[in-house]
Short mmCIF file of C-alpha atoms and ligand atoms in Angstrom, two decimals:
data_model
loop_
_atom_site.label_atom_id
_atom_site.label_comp_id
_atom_site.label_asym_id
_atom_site.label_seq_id
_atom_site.Cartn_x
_atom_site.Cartn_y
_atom_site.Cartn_z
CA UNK A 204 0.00 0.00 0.00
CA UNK A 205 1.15 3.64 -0.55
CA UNK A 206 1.54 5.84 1.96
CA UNK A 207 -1.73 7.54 3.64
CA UNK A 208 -3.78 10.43 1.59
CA UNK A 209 -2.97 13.83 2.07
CA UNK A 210 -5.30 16.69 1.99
CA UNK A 211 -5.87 20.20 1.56
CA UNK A 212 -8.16 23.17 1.20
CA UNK A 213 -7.40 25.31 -1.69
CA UNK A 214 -10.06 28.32 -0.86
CA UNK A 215 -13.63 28.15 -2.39
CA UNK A 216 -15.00 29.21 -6.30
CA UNK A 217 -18.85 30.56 -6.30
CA UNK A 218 -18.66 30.16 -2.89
CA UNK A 219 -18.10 26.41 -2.73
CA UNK A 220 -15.37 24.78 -0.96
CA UNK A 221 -12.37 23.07 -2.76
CA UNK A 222 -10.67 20.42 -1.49
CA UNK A 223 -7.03 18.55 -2.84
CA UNK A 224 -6.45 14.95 -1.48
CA UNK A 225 -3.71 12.54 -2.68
CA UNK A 226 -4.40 9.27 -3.51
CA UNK A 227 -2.19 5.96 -2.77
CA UNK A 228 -1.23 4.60 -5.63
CA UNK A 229 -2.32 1.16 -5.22
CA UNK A 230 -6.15 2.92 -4.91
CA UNK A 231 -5.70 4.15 -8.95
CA UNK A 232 -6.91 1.41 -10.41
CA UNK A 233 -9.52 0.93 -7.55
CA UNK A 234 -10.93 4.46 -8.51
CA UNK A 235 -10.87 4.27 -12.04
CA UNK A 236 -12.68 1.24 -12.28
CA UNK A 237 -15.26 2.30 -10.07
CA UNK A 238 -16.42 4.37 -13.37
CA UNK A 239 -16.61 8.07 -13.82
CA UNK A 240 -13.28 9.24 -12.92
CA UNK A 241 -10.65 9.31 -15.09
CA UNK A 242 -6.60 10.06 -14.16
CA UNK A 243 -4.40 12.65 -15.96
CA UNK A 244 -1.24 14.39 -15.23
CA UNK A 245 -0.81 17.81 -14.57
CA UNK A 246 1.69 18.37 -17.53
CA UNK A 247 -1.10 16.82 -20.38
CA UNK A 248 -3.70 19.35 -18.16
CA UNK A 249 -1.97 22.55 -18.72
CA UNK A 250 -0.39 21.54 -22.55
CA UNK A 251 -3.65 20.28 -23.84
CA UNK A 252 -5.77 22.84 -22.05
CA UNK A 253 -8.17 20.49 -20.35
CA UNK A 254 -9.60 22.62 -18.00
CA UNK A 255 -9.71 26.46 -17.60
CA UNK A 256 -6.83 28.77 -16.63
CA UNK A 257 -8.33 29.40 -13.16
CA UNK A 258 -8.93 25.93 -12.30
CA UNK A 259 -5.55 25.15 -13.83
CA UNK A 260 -4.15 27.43 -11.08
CA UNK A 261 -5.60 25.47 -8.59
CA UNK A 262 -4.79 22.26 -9.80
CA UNK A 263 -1.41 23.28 -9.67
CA UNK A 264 -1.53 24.38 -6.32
CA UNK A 265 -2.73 20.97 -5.37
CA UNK A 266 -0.17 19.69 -6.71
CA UNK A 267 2.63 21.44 -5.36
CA UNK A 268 1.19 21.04 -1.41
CA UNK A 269 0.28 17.70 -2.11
CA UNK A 270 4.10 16.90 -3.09
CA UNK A 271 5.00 18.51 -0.63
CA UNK A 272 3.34 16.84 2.57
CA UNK A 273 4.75 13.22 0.65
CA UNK A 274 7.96 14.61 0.95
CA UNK A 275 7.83 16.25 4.73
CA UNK A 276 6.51 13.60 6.67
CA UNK A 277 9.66 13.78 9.12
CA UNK A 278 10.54 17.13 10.93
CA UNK A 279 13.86 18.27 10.08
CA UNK A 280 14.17 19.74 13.29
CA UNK A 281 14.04 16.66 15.46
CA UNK A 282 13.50 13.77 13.34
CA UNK A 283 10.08 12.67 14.79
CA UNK A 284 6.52 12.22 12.45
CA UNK A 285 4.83 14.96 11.71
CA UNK A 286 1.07 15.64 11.32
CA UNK A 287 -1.00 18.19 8.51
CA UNK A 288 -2.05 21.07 9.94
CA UNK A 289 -3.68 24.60 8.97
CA UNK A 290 -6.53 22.85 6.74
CA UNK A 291 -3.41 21.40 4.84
CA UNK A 292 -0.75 24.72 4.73
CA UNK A 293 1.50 23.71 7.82
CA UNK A 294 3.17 20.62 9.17
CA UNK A 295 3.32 20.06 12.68
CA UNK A 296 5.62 18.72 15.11
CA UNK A 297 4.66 17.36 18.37
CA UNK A 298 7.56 16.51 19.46
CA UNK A 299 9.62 19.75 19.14
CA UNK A 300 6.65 22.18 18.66
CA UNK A 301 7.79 23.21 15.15
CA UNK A 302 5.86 23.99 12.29
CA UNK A 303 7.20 23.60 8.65
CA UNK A 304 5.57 25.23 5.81
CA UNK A 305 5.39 24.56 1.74
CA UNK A 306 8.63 25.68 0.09
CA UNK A 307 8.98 27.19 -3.25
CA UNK A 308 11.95 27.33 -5.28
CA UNK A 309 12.92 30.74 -7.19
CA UNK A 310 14.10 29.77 -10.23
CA UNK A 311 15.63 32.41 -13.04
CA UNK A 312 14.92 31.68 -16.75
CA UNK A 313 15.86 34.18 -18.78
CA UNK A 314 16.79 35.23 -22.21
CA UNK A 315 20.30 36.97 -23.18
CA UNK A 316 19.41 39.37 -26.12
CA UNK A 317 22.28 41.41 -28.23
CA UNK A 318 21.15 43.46 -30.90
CA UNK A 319 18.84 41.34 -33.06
CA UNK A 320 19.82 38.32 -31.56
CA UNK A 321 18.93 36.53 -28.80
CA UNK A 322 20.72 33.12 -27.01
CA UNK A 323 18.48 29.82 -27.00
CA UNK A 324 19.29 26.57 -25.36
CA UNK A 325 18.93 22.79 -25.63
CA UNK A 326 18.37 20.35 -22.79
CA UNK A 327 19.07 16.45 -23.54
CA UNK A 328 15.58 16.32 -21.85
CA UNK A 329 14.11 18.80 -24.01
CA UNK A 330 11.70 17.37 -26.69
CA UNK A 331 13.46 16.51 -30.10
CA UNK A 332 13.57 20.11 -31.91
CA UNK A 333 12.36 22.46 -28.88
CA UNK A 334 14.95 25.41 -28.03
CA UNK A 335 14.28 27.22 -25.08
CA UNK A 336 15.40 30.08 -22.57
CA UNK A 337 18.29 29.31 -20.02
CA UNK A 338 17.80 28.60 -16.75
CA UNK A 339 18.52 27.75 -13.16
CA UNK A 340 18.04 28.17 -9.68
CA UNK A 341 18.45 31.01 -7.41
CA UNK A 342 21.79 30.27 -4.89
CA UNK A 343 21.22 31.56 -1.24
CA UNK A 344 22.54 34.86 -0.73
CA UNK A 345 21.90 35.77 -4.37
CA UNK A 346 20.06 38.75 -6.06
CA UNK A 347 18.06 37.55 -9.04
CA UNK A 348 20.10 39.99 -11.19
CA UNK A 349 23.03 37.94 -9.87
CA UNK A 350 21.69 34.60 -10.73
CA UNK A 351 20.75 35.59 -13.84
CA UNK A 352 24.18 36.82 -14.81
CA UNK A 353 25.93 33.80 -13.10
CA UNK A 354 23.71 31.28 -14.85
CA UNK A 355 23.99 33.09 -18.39
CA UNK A 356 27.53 32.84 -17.31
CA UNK A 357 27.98 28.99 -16.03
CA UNK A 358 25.53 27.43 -18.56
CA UNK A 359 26.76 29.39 -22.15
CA UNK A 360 29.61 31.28 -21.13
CA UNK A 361 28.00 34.95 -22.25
CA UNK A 362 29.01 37.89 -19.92
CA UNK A 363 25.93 39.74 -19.34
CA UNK A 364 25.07 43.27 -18.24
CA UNK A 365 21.72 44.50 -17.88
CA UNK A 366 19.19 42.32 -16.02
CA UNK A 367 15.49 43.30 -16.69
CA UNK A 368 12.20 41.64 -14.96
CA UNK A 369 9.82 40.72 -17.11
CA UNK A 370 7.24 38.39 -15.34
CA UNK A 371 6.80 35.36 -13.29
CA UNK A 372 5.23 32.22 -13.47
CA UNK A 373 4.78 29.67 -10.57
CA UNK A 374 5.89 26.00 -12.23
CA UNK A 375 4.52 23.09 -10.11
CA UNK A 376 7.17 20.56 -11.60
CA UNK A 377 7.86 20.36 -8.15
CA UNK A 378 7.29 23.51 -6.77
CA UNK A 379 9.12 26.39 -8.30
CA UNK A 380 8.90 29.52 -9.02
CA UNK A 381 10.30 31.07 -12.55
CA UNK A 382 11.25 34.32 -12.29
CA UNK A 383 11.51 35.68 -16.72
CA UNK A 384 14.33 38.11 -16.84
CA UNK A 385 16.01 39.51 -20.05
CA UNK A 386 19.88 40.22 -19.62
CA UNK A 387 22.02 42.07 -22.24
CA UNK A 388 24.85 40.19 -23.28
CA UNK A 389 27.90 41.97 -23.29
CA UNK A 390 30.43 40.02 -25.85
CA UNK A 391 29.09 37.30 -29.00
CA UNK A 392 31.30 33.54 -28.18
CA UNK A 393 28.99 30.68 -26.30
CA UNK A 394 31.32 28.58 -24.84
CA UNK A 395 28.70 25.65 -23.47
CA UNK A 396 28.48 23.89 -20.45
CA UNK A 397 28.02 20.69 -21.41
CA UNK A 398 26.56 18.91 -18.56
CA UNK A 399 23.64 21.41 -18.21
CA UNK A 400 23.03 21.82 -22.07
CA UNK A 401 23.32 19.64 -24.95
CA UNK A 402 23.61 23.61 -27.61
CA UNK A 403 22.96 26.69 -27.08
CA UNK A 404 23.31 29.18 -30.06
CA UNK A 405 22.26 32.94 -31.09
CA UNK A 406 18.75 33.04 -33.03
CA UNK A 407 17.85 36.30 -34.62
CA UNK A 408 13.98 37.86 -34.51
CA UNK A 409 13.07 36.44 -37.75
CA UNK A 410 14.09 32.38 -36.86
CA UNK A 411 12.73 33.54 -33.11
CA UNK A 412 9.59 34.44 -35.02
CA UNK A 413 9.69 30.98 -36.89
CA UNK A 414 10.07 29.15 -33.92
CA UNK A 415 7.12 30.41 -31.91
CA UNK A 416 4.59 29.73 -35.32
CA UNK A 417 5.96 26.64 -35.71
CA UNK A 418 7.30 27.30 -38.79
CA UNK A 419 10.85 26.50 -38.83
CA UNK A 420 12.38 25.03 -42.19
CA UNK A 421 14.55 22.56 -39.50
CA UNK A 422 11.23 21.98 -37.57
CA UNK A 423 12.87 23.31 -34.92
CA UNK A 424 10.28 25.65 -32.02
CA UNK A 425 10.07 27.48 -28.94
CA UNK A 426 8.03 25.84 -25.98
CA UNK A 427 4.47 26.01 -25.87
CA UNK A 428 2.47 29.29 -24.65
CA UNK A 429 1.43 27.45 -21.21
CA UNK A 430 5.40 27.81 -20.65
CA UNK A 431 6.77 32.09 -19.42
CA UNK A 432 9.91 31.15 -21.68
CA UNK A 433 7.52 31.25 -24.63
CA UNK A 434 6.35 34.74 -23.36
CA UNK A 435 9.92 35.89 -22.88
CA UNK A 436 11.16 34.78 -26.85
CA UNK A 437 8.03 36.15 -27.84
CA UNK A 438 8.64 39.90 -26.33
CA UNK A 439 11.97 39.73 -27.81
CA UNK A 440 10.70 39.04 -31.32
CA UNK A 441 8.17 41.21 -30.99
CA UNK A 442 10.16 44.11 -29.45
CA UNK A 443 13.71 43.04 -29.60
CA UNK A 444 16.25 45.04 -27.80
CA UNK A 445 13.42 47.47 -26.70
CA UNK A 446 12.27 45.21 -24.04
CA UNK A 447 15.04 47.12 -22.03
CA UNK A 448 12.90 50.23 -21.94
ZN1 LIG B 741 10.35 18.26 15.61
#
């Protein structure tokens, strides 16, 4: 048997209550067959836009907390069980008396623009053809500006100067949060790291342009709109170096 259900509230919509619960996964195949229920990740949710972008939100917030008890069922304090608590928000310690709450993880993803150009990456992971934004996670101690320019730095070996917010975008693939920045890249040579990317290279408006229709002669493209580094290539094409403005 799996380990016992989690739950939590999530707030109400039209004034109705709604709830999150996790379900063993030996009970699956119990529930489905019981008829009118039917089980699908959050990733296929959001890219095939089962359900609407307000519900999506909360479905993503279930999942995050819900991940989140499975993986804090210990206090890191003391070592001894600990329960849910605050309808599902906290975890509690009876031992020690402390109370843990849901992490998130800020996470920069951003895209280094010179001129007309712009640097996009590849990820072994990444689906066959998709080029994306860079990115990585915030260090302790570290600005975003800094992360941004040490990541730009580490992963394609770009100087960068410049560091503008553009927006954020809370990514429940765990539970992080990816904070779009642009940077301005100060010299032209990517020199790669090659354990966090597979290529990076510079793409210019017009093959940024190709890659978000889906139109690339190499069927190359950018990731899907559910995804901010979609919205970040996107500004650039549109705007180019005038999203420093
Ligand atoms: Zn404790």
């Amino acid at each position: 048997m799996g380990a016992a259900a989690d739950t939590a509230v999530l707030g109400t919509r039209d004034g109705t209550p709604r709830l999150c619960a996790s379900i063993p996964e030996a009970r699956v195949d119990f529930i489905k067959e019981a008829g009118g229920f039917i089980a699908v990740d959050l990733r296929s949710i959001a890219m095939q836009g089962l359900v609407a972008s307000e519900d999506l939100s909360a479905i993503a917030t279930a999942k995050a907390l819900l991940y989140w008890h499975s993986r804090h069922r210990f206090c890191a304090n003391c070592g001894a069980e600990t329960t849910n608590g605050e309808a599902g928000w906290r975890r509690d310690c009876a031992s020690c008396g402390a109370h843990h709450f849901p992490r998130t993880d800020p996470c920069v993803i951003m895209l280094a623009i010179r001129g007309d150009e712009c640097v996009l990456g590849r990820q072994s992971r990444f689906p066959p053809g998709m080029w994306s934004c860079l990115a990585g996670f915030v260090e302790p101690g570290e600005s975003l500006e800094e992360a941004v320019r040490r990541e730009t730095l580490e992963e394609a070996g770009l100087p960068t100067a410049r560091v503008r917010y553009f927006a954020s975008q809370p990514w429940a693939f765990p539970m992080s949060m990816m904070i779009g920045c642009f940077a301005e890249a100060a010299s032209g040579a990517l020199k790669i790291d090659e354990i966090e990317l597979e290529a990076a290279r510079w793409v210019s408006r017009d093959e940024a342009r190709l890659l978000l229709a889906n139109k690339h002669p190499a069927r190359q493209f950018a990731p899907p709109r559910i995804a901010i580094a979609h919205h970040l290539i996107t500004a650039f094409a549109e705007r180019g170096s005038a999203v420093f403005d």
